mmCIF file of C-alpha atoms and ligand atoms in Angstrom:
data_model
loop_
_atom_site.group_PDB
_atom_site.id
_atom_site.type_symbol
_atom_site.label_atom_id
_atom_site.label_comp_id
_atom_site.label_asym_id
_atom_site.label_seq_id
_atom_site.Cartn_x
_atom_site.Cartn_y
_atom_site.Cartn_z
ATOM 1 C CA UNK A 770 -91.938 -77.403 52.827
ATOM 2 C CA UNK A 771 -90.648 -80.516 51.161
ATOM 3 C CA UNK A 772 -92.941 -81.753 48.524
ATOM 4 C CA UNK A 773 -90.687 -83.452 46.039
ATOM 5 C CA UNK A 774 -87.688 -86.027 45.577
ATOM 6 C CA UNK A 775 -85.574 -85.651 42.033
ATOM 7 C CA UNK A 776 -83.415 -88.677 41.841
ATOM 8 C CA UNK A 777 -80.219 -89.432 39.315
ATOM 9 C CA UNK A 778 -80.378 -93.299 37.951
ATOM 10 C CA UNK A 779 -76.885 -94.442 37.482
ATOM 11 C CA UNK A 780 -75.019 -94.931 40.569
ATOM 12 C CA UNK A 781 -78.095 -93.979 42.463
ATOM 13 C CA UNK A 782 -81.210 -96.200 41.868
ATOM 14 C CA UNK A 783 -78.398 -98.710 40.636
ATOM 15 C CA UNK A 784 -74.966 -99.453 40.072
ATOM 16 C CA UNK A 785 -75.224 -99.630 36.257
ATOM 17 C CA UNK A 786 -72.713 -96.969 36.446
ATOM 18 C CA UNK A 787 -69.886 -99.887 36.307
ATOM 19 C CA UNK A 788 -71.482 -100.766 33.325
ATOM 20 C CA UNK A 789 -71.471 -97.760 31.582
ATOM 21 C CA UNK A 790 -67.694 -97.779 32.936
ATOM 22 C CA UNK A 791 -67.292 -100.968 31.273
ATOM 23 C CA UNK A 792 -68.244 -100.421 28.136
ATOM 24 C CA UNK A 793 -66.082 -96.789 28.109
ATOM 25 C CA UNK A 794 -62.807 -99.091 29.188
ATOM 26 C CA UNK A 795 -63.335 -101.275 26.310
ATOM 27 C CA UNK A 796 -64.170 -98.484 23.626
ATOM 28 C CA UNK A 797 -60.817 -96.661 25.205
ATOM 29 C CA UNK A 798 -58.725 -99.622 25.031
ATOM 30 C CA UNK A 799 -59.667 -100.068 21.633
ATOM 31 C CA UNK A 800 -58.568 -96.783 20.577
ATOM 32 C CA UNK A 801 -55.125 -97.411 22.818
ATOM 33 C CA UNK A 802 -56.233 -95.075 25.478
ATOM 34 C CA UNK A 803 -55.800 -96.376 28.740
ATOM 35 C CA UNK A 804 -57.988 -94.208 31.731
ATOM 36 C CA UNK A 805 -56.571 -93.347 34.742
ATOM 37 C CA UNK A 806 -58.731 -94.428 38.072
ATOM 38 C CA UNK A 807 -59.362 -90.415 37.916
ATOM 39 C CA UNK A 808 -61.587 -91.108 34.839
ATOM 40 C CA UNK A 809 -64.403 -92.807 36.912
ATOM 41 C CA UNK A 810 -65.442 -90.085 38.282
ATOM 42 C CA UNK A 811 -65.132 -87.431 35.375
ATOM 43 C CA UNK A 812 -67.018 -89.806 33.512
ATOM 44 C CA UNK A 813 -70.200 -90.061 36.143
ATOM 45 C CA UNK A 814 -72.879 -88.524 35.594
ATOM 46 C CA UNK A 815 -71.687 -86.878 31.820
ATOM 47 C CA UNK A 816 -74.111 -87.311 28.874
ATOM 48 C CA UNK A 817 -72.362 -89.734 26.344
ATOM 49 C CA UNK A 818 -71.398 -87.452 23.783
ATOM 50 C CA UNK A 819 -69.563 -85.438 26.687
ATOM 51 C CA UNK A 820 -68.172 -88.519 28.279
ATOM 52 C CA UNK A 821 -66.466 -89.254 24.679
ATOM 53 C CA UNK A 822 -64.994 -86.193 24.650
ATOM 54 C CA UNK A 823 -63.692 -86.766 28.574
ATOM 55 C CA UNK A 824 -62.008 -89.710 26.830
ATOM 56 C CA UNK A 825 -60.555 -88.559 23.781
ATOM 57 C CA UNK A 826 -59.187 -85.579 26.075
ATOM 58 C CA UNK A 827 -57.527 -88.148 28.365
ATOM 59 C CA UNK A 828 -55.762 -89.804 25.580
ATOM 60 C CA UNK A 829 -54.489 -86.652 23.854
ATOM 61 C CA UNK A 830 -57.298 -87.066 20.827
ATOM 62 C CA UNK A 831 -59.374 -84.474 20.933
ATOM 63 C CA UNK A 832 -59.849 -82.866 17.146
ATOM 64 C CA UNK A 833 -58.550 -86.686 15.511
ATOM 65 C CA UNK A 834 -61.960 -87.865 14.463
ATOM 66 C CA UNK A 835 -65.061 -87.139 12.400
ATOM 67 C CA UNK A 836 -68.314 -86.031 13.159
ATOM 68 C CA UNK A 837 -69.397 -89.325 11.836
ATOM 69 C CA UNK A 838 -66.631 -91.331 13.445
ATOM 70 C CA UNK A 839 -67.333 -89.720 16.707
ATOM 71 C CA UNK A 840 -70.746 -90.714 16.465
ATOM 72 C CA UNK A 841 -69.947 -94.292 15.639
ATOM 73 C CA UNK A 842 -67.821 -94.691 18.681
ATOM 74 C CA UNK A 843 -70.813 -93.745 20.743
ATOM 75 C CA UNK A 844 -73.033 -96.075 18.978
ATOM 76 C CA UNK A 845 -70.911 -98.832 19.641
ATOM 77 C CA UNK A 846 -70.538 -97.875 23.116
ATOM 78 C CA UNK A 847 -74.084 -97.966 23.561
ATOM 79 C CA UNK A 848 -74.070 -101.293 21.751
ATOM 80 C CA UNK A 849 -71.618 -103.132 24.780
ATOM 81 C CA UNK A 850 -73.855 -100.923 27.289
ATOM 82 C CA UNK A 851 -76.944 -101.920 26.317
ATOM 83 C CA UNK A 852 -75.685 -105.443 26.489
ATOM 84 C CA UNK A 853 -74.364 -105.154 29.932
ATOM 85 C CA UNK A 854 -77.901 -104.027 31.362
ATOM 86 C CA UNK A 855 -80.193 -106.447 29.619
ATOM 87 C CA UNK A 856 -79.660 -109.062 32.922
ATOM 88 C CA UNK A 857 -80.958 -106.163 35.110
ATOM 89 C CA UNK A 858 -83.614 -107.224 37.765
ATOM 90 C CA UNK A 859 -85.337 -105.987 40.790
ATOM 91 C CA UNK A 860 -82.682 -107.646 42.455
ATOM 92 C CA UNK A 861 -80.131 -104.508 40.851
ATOM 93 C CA UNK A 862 -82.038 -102.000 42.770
ATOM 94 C CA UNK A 863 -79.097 -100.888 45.172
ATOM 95 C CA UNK A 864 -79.870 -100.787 48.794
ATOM 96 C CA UNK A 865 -82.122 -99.074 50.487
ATOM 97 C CA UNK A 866 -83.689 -97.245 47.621
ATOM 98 C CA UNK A 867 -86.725 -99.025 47.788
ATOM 99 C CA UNK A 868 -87.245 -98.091 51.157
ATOM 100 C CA UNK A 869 -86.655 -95.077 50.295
ATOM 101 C CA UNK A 870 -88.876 -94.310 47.612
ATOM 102 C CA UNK A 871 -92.180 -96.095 50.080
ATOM 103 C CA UNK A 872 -91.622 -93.954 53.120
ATOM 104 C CA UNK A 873 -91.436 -90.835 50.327
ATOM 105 C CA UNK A 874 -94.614 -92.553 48.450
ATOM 106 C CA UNK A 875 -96.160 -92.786 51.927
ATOM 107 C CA UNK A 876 -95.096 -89.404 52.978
ATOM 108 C CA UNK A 877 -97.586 -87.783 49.602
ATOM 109 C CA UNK A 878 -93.923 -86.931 47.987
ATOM 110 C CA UNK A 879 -94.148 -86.577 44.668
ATOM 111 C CA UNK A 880 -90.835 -88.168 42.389
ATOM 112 C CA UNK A 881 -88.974 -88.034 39.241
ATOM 113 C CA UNK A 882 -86.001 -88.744 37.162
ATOM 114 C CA UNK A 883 -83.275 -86.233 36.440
ATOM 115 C CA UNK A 884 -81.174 -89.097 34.301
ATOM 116 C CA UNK A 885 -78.443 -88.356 31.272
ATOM 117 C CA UNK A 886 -79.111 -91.363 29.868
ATOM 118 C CA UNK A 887 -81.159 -92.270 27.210
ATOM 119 C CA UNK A 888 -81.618 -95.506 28.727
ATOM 120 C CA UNK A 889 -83.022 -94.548 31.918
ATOM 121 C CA UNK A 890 -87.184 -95.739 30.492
ATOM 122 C CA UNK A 891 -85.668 -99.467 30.031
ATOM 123 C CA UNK A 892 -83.787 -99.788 33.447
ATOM 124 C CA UNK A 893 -86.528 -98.587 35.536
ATOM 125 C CA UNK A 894 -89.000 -100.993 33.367
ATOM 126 C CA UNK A 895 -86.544 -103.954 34.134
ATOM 127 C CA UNK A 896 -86.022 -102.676 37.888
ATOM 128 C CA UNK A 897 -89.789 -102.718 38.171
ATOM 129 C CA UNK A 898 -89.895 -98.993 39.722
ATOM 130 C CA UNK A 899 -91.456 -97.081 36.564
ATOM 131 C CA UNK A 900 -94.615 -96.281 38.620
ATOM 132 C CA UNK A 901 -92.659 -94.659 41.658
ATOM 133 C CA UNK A 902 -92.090 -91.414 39.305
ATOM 134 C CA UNK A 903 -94.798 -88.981 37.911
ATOM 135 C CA UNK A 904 -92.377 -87.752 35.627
ATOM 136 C CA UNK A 905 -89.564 -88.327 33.981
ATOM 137 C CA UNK A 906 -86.669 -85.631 31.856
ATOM 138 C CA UNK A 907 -85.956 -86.880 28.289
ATOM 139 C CA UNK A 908 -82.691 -85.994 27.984
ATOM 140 C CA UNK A 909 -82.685 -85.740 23.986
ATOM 141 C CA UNK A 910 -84.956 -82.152 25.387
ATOM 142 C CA UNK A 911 -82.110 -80.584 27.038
ATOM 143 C CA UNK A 912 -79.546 -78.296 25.544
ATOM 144 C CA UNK A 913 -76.731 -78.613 28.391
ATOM 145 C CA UNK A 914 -75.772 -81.582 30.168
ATOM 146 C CA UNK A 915 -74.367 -82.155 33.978
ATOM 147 C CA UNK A 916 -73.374 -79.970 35.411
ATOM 148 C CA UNK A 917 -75.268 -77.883 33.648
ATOM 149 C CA UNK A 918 -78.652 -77.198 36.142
ATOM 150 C CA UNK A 919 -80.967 -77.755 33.163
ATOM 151 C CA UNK A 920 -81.634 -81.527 33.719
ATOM 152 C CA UNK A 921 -82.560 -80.569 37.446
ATOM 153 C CA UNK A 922 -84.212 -77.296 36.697
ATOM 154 C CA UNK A 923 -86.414 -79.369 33.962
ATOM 155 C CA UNK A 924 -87.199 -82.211 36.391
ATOM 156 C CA UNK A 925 -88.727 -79.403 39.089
ATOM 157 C CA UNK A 926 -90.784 -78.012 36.364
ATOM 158 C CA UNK A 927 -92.152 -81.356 35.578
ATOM 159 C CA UNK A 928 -93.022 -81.530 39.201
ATOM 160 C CA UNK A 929 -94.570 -78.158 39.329
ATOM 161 C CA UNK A 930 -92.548 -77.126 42.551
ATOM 162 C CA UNK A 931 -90.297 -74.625 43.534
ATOM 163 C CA UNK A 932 -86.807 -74.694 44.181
ATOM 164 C CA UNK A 933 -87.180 -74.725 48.408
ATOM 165 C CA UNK A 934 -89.686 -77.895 47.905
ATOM 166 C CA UNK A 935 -87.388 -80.587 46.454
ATOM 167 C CA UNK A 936 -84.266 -82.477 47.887
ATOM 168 C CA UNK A 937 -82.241 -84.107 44.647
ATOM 169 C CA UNK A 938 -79.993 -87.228 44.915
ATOM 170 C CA UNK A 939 -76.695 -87.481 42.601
ATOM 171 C CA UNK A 940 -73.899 -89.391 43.097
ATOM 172 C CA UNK A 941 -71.567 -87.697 40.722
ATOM 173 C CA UNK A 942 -69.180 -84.595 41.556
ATOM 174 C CA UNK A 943 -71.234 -82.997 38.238
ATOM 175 C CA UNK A 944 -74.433 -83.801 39.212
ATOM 176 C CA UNK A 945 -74.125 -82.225 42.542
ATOM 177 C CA UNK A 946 -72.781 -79.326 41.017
ATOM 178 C CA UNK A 947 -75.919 -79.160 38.744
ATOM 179 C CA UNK A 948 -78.368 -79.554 41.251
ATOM 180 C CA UNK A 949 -76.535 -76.551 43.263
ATOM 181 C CA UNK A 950 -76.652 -74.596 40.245
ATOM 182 C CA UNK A 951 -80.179 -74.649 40.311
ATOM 183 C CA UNK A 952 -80.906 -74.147 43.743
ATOM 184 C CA UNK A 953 -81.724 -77.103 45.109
ATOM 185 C CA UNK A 954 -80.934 -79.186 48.379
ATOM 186 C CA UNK A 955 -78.695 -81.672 47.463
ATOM 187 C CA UNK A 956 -77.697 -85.296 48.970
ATOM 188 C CA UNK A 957 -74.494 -86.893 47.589
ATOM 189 C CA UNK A 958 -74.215 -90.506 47.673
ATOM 190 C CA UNK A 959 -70.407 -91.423 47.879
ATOM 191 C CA UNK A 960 -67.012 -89.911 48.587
ATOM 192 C CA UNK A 961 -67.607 -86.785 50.678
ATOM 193 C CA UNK A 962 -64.383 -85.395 49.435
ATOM 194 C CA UNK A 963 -65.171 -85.682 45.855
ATOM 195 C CA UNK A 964 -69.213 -84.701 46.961
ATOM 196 C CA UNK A 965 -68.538 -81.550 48.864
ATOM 197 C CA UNK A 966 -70.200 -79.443 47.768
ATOM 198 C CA UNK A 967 -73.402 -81.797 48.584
ATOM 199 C CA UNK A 968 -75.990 -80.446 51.498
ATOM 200 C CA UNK A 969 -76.410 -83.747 53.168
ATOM 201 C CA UNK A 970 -73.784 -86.898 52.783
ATOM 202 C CA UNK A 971 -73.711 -90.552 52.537
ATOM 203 C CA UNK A 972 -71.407 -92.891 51.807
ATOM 204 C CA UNK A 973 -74.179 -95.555 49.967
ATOM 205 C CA UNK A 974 -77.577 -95.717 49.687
ATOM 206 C CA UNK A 975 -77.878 -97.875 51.960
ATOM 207 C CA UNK A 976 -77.379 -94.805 54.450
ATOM 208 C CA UNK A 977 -80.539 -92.547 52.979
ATOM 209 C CA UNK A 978 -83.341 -92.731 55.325
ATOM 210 C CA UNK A 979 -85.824 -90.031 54.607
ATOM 211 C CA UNK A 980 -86.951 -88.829 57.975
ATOM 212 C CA UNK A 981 -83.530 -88.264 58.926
ATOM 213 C CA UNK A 982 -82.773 -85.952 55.751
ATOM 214 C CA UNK A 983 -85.936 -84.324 56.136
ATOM 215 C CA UNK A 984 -84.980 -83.333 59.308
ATOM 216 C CA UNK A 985 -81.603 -81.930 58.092
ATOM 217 C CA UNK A 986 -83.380 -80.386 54.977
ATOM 218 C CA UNK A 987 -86.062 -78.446 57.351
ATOM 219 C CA UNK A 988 -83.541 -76.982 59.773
ATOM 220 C CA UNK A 989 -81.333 -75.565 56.435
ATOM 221 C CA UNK A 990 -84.763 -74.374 54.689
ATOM 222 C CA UNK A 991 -85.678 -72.283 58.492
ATOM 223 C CA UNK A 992 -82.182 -71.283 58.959
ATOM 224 C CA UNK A 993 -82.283 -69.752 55.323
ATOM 225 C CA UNK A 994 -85.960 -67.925 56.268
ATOM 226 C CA UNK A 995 -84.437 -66.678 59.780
ATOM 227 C CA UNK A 996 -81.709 -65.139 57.970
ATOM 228 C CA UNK A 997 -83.879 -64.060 55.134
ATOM 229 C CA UNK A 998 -86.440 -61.914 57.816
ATOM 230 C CA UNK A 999 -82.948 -60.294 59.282
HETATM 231 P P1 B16 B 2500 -76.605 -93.047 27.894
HETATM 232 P P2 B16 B 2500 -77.185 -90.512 35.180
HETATM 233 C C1 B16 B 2500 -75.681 -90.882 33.029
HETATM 234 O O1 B16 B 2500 -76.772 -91.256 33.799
HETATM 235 C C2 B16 B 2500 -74.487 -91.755 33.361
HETATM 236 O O2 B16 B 2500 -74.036 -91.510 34.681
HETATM 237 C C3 B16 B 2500 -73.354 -91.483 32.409
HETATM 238 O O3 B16 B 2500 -72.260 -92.338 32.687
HETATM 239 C C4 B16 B 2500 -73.846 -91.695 30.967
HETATM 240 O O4 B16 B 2500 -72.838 -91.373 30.042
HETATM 241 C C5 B16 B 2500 -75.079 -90.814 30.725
HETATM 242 O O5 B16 B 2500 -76.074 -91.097 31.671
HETATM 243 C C6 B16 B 2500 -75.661 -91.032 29.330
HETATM 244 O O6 B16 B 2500 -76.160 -92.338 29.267
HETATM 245 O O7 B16 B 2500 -75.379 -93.228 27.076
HETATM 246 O O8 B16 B 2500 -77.239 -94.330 28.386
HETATM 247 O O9 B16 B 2500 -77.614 -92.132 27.240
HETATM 248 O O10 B16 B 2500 -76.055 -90.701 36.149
HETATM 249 O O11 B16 B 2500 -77.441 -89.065 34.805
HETATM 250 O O12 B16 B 2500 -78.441 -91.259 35.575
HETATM 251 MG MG1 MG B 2501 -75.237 -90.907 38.330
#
């Protein structure tokens, strides 16, 4: 029975993925790597430590830098990020979420974060949705990121549910394959080709209406038992 929602932030409860893109581009450019469209979607969903590394391997630097370097890119990455999402309102919360997250408030559904980012706190104060989630993964706990299942796996315990009560929402290829990983029903938001390996698919949020993916999560959770009891 469904009890619980797990959602991604970035490119889920809003678009500050372009940010995060933004400020990559410019960190890239400055070390005279130039991404290929490709990149955007390596790069969703990665912690930022990984992402670097996604970046330095696309422009044939991997090994070049530093410990200390490294971490100084990131830093000043972070920098131009946290710039981009000061202006962040209500108004950024991408479409449909908030219904969303009142029919699954209204429904007893209990929510939480499964985020990467270390920012995820201060964009869900500014989109004024902090209260919508009982709990929330601190990244900086987890050993593995995307598509590692840990972040997902963490964000279930934090719920106290099982695996067959939650339905998590990603929109990047590694974050689906994390929340598969750990056993979970999973909804992609995005390009069904590079989402796959998602249970249920939309193309944007605008698209997720809960009753409907209940429905589709309930037949898949009784087809699994039917099969289970031979
Ligand atoms: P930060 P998500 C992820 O958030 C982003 O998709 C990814 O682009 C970013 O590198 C990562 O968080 C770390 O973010 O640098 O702010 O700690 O999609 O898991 O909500
Ligand atoms: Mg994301």
């Amino acid at each position: 029975m469904l009890k619980g929602l797990i959602f991604d932030l970035d490119g889920v409860i809003t678009d500050s993925a372009r940010f995060h893109l933004a400020a990559w581009n410019e960190l890239a450019r400055q070390l005279g790597i130039e991404l290929p469209p490709e990149a955007n979607d390596d790069l969703r969903g990665r912690s930022r430590m990984d992402s670097l590394a996604v970046i330095l391997n696309y422009g044939g630097q991997v090994g070049r830098y530093s410990e200390e370097e490294l971490a100084a890119f990131a830093a000043q990455k972070n920098a131009a990020y946290t710039k981009l999402i000061a202006g962040m309102t209500e108004a950024d919360v991408l479409p449909g979420i908030h219904r969303l997250l009142d029919d699954a408030k209204t429904s007893g559904l209990t929510m939480a974060i499964a985020s990467a980012s270390r920012n995820a706190p201060v964009i869900l104060n500014q989109l004024r949705l902090t209260d919508y989630f009982t709990a929330t993964v601190d990244p900086n706990d987890l050993q593995h990121g995307k598509p590692d299942p840990e972040i997902f796996v963490r964000a279930q315990k934090l719920l106290g549910l099982q695996t067959d009560e939650v339905i998590s929402f990603e929109d990047a290829s590694a974050g689906v394959q994390a929340i598969k990983a750990a056993g979970q029903y999973a909804v992609g938001i995005g390009d069904v080709h590079v989402l796959a390996a998602a249970d249920y698919n939309v193309p944007d949020t605008g698209a997720l209406v809960l009753s409907k993916i209940k429905v589709a999560f309930d037949t898949q959770t009784q087809t699994k038992e039917e099969m289970s009891h031979g």
